[in-house]
PDB file of C-alpha atoms and ligand atoms in Angstrom:
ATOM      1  CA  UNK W 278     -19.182 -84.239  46.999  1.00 95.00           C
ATOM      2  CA  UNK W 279     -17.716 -86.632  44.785  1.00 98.00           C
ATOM      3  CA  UNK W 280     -17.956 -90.708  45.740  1.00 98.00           C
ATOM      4  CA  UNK W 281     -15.433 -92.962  44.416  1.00 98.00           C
ATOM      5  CA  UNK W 282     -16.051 -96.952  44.680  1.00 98.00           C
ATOM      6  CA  UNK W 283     -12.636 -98.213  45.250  1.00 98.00           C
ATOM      7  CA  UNK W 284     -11.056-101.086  46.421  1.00 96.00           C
ATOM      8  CA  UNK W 285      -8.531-100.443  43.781  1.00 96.00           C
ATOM      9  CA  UNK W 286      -4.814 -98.880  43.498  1.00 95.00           C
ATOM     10  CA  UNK W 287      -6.550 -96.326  40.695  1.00 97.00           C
ATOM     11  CA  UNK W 288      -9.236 -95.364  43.178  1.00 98.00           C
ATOM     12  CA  UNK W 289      -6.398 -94.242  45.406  1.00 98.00           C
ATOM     13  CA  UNK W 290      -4.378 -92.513  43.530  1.00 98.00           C
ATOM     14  CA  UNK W 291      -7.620 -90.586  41.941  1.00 98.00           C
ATOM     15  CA  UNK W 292      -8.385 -89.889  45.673  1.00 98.00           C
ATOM     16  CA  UNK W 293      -5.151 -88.885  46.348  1.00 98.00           C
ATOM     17  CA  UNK W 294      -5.295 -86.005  43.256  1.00 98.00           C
ATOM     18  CA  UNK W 295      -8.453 -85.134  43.946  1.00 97.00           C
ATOM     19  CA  UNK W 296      -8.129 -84.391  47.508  1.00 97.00           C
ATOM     20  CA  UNK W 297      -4.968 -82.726  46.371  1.00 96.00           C
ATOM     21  CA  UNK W 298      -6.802 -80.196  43.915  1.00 94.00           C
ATOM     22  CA  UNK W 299      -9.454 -79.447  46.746  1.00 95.00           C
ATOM     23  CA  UNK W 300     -12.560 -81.600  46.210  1.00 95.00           C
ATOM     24  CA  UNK W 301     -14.511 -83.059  48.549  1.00 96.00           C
ATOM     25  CA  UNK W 302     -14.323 -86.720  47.668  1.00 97.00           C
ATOM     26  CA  UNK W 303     -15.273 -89.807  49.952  1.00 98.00           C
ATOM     27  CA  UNK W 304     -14.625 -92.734  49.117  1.00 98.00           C
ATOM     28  CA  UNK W 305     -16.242 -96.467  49.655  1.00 98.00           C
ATOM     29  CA  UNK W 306     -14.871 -99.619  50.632  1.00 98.00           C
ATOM     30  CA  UNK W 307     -16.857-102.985  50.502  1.00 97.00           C
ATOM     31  CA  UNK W 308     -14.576-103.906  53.928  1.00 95.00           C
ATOM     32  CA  UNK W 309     -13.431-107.307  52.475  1.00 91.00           C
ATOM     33  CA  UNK W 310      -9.737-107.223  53.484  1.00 90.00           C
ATOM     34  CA  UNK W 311      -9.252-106.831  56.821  1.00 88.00           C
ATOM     35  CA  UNK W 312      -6.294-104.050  56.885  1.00 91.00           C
ATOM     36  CA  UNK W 313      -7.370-102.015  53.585  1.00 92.00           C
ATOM     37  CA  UNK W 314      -4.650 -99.452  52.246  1.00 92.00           C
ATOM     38  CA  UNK W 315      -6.348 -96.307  53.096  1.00 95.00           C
ATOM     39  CA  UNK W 316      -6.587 -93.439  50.625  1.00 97.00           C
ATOM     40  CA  UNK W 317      -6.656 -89.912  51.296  1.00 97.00           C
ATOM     41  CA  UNK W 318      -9.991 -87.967  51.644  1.00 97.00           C
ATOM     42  CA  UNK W 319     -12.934 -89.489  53.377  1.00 98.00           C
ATOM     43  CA  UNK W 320     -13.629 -93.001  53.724  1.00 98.00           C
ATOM     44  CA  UNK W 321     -16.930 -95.390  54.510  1.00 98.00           C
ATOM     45  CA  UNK W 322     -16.829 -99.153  55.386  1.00 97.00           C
ATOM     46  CA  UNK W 323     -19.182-101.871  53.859  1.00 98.00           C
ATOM     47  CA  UNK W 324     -22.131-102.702  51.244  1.00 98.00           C
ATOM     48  CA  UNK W 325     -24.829 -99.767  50.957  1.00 98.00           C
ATOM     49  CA  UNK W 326     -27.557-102.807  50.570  1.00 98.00           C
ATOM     50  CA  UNK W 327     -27.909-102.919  46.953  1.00 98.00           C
ATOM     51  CA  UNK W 328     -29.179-100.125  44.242  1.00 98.00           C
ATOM     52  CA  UNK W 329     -32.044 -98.821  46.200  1.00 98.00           C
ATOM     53  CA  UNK W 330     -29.492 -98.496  49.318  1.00 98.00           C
ATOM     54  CA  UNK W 331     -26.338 -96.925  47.194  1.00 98.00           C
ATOM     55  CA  UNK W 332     -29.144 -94.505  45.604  1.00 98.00           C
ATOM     56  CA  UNK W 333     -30.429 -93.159  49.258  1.00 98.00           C
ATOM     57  CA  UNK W 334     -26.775 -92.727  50.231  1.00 98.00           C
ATOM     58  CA  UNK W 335     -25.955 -90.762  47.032  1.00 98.00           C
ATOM     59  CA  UNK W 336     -29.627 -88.558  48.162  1.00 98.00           C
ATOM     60  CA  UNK W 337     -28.402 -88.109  51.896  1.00 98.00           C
ATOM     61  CA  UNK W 338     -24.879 -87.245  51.324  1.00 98.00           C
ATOM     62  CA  UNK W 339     -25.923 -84.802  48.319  1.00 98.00           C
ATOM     63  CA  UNK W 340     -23.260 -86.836  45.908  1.00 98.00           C
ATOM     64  CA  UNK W 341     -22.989 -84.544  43.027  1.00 97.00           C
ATOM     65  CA  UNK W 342     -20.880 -87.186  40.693  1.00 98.00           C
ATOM     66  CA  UNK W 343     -19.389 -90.889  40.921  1.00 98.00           C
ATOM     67  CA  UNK W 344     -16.077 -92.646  39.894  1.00 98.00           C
ATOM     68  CA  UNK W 345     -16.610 -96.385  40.002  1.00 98.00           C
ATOM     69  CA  UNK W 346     -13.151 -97.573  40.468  1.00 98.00           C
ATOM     70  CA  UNK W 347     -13.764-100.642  41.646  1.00 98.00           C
ATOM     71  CA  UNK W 348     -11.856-103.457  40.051  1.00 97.00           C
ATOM     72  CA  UNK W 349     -12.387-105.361  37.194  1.00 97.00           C
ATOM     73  CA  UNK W 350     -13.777-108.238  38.426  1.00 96.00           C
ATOM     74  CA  UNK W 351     -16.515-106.627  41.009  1.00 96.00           C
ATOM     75  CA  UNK W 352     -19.614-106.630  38.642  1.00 92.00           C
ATOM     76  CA  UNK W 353     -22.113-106.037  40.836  1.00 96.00           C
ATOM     77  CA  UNK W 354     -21.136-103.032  42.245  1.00 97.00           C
ATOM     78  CA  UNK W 355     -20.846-101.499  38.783  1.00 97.00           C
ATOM     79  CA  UNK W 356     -23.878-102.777  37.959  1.00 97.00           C
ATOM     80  CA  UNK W 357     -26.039-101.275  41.332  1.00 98.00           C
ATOM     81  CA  UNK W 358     -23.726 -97.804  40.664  1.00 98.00           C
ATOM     82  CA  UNK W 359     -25.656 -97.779  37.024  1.00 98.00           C
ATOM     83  CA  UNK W 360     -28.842 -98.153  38.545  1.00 98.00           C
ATOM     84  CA  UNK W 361     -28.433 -96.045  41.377  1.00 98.00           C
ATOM     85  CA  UNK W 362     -27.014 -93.064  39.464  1.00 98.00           C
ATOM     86  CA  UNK W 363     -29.352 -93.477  36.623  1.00 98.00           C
ATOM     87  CA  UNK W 364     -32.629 -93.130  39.095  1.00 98.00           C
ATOM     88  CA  UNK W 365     -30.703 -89.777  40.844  1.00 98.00           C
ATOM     89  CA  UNK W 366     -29.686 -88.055  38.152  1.00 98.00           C
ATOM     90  CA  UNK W 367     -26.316 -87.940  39.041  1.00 98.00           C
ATOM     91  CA  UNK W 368     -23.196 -88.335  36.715  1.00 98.00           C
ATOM     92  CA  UNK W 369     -21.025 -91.444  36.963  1.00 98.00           C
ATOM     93  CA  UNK W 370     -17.939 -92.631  35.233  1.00 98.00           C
ATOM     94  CA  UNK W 371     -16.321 -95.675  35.407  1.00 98.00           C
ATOM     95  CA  UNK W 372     -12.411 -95.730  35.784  1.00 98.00           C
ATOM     96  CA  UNK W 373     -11.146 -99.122  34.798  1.00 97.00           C
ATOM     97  CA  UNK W 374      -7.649-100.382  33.743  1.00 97.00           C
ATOM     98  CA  UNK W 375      -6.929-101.742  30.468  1.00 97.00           C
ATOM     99  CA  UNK W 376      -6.429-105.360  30.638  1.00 98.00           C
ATOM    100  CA  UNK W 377      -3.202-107.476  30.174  1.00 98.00           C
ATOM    101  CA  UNK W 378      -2.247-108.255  26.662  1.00 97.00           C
ATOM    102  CA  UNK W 379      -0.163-111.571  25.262  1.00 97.00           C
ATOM    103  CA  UNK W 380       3.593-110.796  23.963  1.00 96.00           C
ATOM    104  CA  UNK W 381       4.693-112.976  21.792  1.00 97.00           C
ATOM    105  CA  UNK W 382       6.366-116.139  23.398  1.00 97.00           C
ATOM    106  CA  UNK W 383       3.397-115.976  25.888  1.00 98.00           C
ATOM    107  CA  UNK W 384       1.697-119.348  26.470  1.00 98.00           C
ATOM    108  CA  UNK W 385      -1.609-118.103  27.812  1.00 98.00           C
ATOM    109  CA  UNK W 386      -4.992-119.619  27.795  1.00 98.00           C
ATOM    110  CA  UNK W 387      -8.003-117.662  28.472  1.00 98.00           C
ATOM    111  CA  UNK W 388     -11.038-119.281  29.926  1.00 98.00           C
ATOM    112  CA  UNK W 389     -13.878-117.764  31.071  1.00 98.00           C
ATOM    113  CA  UNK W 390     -13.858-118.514  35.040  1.00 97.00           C
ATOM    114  CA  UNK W 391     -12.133-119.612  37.777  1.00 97.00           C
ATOM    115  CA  UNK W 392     -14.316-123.331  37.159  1.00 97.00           C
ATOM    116  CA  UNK W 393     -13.008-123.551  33.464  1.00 98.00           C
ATOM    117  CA  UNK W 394      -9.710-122.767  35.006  1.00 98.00           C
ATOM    118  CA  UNK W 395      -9.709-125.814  37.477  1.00 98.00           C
ATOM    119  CA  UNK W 396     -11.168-128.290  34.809  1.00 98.00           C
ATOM    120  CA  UNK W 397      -7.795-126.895  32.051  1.00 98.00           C
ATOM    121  CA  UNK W 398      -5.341-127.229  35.304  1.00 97.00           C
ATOM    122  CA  UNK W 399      -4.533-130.334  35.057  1.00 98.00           C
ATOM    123  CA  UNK W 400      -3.448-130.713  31.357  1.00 98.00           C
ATOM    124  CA  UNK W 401      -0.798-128.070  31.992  1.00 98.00           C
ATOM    125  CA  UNK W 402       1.082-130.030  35.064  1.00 97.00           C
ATOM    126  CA  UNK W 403       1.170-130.876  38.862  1.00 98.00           C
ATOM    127  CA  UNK W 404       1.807-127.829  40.444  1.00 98.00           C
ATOM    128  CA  UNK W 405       0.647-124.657  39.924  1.00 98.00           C
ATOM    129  CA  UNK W 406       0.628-120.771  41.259  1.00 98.00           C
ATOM    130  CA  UNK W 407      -3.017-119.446  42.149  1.00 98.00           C
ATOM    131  CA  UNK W 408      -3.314-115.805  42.231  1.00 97.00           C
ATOM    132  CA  UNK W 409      -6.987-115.614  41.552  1.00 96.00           C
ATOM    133  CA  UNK W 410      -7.634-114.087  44.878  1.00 93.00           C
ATOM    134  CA  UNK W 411      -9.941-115.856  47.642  1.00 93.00           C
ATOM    135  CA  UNK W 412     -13.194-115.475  46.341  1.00 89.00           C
ATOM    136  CA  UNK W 413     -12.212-117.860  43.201  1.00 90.00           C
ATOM    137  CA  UNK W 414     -11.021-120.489  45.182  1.00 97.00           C
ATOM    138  CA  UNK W 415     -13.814-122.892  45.907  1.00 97.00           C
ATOM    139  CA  UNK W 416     -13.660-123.934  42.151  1.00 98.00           C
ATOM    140  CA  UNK W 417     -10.389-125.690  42.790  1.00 98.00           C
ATOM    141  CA  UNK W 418     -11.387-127.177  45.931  1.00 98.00           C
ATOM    142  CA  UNK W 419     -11.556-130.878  43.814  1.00 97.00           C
ATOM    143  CA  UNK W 420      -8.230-130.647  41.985  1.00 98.00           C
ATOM    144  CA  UNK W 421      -5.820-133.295  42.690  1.00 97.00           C
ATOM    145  CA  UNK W 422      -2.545-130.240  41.243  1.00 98.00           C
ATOM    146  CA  UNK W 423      -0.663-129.047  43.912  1.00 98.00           C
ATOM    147  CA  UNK W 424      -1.462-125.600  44.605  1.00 98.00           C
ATOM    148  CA  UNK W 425       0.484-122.297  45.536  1.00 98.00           C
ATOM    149  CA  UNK W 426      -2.140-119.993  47.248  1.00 98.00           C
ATOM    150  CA  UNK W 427      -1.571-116.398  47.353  1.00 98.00           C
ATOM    151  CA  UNK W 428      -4.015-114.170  48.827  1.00 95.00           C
ATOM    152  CA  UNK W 429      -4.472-111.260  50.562  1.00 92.00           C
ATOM    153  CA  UNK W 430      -6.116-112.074  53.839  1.00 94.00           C
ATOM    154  CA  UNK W 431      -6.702-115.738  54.964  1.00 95.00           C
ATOM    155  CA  UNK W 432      -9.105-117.492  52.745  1.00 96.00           C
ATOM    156  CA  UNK W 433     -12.223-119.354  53.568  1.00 95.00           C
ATOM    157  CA  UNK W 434     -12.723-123.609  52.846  1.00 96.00           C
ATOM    158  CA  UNK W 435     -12.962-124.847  50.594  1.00 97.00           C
ATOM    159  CA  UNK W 436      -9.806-124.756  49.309  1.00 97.00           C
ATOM    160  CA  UNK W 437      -7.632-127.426  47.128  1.00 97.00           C
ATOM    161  CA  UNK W 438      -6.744-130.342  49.351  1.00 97.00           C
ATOM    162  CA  UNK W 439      -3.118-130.031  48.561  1.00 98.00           C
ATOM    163  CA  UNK W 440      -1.688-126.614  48.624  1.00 98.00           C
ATOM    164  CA  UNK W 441       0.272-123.876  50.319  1.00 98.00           C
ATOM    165  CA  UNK W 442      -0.661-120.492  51.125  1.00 98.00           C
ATOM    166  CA  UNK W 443       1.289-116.994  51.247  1.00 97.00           C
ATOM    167  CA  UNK W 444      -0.438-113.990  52.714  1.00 96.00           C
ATOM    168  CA  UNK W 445       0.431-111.303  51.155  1.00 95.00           C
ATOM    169  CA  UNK W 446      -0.076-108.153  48.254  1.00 91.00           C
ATOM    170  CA  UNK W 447       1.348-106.184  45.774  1.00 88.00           C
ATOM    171  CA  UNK W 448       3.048-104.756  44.378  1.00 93.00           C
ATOM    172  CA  UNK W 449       5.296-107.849  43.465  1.00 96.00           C
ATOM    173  CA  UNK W 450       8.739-108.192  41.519  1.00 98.00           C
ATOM    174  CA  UNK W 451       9.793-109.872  38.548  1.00 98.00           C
ATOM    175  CA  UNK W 452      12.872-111.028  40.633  1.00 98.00           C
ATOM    176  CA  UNK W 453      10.476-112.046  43.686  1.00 98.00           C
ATOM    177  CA  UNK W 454       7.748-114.170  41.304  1.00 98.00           C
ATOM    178  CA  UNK W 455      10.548-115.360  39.871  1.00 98.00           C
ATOM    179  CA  UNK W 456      12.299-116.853  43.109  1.00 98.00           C
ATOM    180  CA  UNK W 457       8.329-117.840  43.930  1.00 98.00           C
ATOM    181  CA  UNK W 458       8.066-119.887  41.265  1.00 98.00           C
ATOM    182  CA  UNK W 459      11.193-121.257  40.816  1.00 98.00           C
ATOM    183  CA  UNK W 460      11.502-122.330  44.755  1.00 98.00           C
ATOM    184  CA  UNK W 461       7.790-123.946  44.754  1.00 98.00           C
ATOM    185  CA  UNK W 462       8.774-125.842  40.968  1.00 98.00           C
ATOM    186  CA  UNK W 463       5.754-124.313  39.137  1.00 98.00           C
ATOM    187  CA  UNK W 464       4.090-126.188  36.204  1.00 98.00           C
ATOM    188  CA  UNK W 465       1.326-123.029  35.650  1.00 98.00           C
ATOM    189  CA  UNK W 466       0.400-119.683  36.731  1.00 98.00           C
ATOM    190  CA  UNK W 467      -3.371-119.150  37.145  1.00 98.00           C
ATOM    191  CA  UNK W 468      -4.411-115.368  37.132  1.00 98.00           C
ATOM    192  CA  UNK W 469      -7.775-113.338  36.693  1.00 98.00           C
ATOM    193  CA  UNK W 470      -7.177-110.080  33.643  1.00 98.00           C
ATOM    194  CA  UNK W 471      -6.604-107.915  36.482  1.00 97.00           C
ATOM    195  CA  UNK W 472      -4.516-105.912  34.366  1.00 97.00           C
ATOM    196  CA  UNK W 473      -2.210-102.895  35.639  1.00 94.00           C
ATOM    197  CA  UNK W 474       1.256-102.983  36.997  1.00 93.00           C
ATOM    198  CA  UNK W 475       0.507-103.763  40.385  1.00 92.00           C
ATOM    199  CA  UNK W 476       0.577-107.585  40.069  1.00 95.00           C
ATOM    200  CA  UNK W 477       1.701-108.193  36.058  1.00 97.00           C
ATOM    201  CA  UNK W 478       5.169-109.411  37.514  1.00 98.00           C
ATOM    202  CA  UNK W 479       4.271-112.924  37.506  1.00 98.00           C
ATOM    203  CA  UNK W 480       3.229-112.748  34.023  1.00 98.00           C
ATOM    204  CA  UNK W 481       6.743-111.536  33.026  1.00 98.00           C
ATOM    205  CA  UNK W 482       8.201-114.241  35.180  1.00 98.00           C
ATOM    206  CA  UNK W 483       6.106-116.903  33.727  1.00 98.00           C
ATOM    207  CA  UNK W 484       7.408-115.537  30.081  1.00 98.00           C
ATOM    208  CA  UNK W 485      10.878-115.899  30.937  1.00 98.00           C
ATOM    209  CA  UNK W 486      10.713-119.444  32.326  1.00 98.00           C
ATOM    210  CA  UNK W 487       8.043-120.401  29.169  1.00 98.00           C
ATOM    211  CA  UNK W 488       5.293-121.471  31.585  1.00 98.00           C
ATOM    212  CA  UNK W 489       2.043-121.930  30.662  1.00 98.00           C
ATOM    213  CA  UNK W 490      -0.784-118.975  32.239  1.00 98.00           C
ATOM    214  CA  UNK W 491      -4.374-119.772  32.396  1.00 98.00           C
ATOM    215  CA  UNK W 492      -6.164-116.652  32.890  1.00 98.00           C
ATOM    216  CA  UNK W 493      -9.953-116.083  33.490  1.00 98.00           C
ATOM    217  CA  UNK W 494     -11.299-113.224  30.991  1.00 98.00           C
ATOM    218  CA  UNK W 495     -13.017-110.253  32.124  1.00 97.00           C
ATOM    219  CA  UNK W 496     -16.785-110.686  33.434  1.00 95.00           C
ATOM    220  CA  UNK W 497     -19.575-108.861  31.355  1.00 93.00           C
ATOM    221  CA  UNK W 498     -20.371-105.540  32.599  1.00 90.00           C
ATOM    222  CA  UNK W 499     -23.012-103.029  32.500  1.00 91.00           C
ATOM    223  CA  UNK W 500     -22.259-100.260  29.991  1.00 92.00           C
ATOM    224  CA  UNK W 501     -21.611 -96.847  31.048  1.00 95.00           C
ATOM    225  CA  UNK W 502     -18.885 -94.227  29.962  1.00 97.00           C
ATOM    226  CA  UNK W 503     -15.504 -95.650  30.782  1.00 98.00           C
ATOM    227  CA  UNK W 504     -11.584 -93.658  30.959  1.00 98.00           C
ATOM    228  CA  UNK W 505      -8.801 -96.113  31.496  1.00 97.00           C
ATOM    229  CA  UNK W 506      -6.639 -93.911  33.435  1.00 97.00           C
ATOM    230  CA  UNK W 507      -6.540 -91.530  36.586  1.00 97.00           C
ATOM    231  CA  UNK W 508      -5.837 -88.475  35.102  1.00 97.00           C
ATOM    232  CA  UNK W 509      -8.633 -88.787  32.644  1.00 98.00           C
ATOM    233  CA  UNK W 510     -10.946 -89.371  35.785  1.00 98.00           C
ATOM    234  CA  UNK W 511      -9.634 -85.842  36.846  1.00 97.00           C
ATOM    235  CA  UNK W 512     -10.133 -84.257  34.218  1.00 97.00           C
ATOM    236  CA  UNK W 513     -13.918 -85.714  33.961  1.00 97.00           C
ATOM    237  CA  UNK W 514     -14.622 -84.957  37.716  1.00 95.00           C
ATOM    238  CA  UNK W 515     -13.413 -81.226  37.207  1.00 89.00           C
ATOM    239  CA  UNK W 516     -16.463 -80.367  35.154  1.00 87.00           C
ATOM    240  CA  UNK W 517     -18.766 -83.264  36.816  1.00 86.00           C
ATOM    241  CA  UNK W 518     -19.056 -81.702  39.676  1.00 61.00           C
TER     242      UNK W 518
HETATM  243  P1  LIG X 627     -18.938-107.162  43.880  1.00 50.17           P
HETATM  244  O1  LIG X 627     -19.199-108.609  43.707  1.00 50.17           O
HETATM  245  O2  LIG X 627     -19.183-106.251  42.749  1.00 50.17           O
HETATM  246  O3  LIG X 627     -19.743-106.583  45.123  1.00 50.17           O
HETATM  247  C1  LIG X 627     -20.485-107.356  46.026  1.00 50.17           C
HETATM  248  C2  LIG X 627     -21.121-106.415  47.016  1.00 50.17           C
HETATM  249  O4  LIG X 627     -20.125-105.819  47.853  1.00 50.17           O
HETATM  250  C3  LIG X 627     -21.821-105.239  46.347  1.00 50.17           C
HETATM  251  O5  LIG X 627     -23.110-105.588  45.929  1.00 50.17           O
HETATM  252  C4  LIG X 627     -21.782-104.192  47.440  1.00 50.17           C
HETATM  253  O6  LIG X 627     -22.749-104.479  48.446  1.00 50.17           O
HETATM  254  C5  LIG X 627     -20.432-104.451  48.090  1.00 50.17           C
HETATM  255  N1  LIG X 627     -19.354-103.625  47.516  1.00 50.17           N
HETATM  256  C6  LIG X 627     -18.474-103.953  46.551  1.00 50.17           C
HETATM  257  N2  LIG X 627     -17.605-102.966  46.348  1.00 50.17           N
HETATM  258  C7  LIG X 627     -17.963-101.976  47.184  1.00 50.17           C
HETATM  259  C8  LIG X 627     -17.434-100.688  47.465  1.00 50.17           C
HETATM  260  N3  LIG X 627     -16.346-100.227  46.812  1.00 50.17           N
HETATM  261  N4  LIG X 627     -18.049 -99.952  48.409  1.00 50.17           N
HETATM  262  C9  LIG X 627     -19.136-100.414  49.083  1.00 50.17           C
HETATM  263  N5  LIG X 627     -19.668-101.630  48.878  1.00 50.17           N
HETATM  264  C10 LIG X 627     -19.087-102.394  47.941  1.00 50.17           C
HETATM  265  O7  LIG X 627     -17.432-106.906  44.368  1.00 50.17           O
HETATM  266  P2  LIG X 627     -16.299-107.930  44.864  1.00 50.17           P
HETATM  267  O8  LIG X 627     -15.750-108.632  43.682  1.00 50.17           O
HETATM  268  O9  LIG X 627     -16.805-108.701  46.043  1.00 50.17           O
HETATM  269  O10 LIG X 627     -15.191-106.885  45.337  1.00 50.17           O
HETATM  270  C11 LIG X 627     -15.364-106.175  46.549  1.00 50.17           C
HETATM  271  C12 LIG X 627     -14.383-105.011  46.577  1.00 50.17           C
HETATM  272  O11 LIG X 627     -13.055-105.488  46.479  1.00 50.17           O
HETATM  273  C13 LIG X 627     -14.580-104.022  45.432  1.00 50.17           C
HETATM  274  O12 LIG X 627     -14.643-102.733  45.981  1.00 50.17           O
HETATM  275  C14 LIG X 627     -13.379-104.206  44.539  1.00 50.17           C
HETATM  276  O13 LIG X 627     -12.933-102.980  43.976  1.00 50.17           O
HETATM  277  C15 LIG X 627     -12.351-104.814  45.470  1.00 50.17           C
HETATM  278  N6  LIG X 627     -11.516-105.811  44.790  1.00 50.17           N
HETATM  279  C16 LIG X 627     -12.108-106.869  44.163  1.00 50.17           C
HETATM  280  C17 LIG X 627     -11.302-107.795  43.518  1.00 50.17           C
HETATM  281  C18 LIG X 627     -11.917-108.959  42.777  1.00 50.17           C
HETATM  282  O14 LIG X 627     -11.162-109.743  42.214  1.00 50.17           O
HETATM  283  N7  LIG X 627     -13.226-109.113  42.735  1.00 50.17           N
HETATM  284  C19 LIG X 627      -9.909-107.638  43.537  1.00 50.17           C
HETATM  285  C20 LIG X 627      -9.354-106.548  44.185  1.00 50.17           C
HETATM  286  C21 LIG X 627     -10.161-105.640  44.819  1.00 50.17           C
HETATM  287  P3  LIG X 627     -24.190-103.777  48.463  1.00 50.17           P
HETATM  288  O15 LIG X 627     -24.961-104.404  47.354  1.00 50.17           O
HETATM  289  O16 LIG X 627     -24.691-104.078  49.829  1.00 50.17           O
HETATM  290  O17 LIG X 627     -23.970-102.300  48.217  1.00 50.17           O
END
């Protein structure tokens, strides 16, 4: 059986194909948001309780390879996958998206996280478009720029004192971000290097209205053999297995 750690729109289309050519494939949610897109196959709910845990579920369920799909940002995951596989023997891959590149025109600056962020905000206007997700948010919970909040599920305090928040996900338009930002007067967009399609609209929309985008770089990850798309994840599972 093959266990993909998703949380991600590439973990469900690999689920999707793989359940589609015939293998058995469950895959693993950390249970964050609380109405997760489901993808096809098998699913489980919530942490495994670190390496040691993830490495006893890999034993009980006889896991014969892993896909950690998990998104960009979730470093700890990756790294307890590495150590889990490593100490079972068992093959693991990591699928992860390329990340979003500058065109020119862009006005992007890249910090290194989500504090750096808050401390640049303010040099780039009064009101600005947070898409960093909820987890992020705390490190803007002293900035005196008005803030446009858009998350996925409700997010916990504390949060900037003046802002608004949307619920809601992707995928987004550029006409929609557009509207978005032109309704709510944007100064700056703030955005992690998810990367993919799912969520670049506001990045095109910030291009076409020559806003500036702060976005928080990539975090460090362990190193382990990487594909940056699903059909290379296939094609790796077909002979992992
Ligand atoms: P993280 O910091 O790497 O993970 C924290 C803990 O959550 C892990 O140690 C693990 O608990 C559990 N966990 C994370 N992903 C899991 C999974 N797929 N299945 C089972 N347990 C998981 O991750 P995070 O940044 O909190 O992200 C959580 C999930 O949301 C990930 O699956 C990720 O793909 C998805 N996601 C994250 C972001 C983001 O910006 N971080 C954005 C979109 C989606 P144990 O140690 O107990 O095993």
């Amino acid at each position: 059986m093959l266990l993909i750690l998703g949380g991600t729109v590439e973990a469900r289309t690999l689920a999707a194909a793989l359940v589609q050519h015939g293998v058995p494939v469950t895959s693993s949610l950390a249970g964050r948001v609380a109405e997760p897109r489901l993808p096809a196959g098998a699913v489980r709910v919530g942490g495994f309780g670190g390496p040691q845990g993830l490495a006893a579920w890999l034993r009980d369920h006889e896991v014969t390879a892993v896909v950690d799909a998990t998104h960009p940002f979730a470093g700890r995951i990756s790294a307890s996958a590495a150590e889990a596989c490593q100490d079972e023997g068992v093959p693991l891959l990591r699928l992860e998206r390329p990340g979003w590149v500058e065109r020119p025109g862009d006005r992007w600056t890249w910090v290194d996280d989500p504090h750096a962020a808050a401390v640049a905000l303010p040099t780039f206007g009064a009101r600005a478009f947070l898409t960093t997700g909820r987890q992020g948010l705390a490190a803007f919970a002293q900035t005196e720029v008005w803030c446009l909040i858009r998350c996925v599920d409700p997010p916990a305090p504390p949060l900037p004192p003046h802002h608004e928040l949307i619920l809601d996900r992707g995928p987004y338009t550029l006409a929609g971000e557009g509207a978005l930002i032109d309704r709510h007067r944007i100064d700056v967009v703030v955005t992690k290097d998810s990367g993919g399609e799912h969520t670049a609209a506001k990045l095109a929309a910030a291009h076409e209205r020559e806003l500036p985008v702060i976005v928080v770089r990539r975090p460090p990850r362990v190193a382990m053999e990487t594909v940056r798309t699903v059909q290379a994840a296939v094609d790796w599972a077909a002979h992992a297995g």
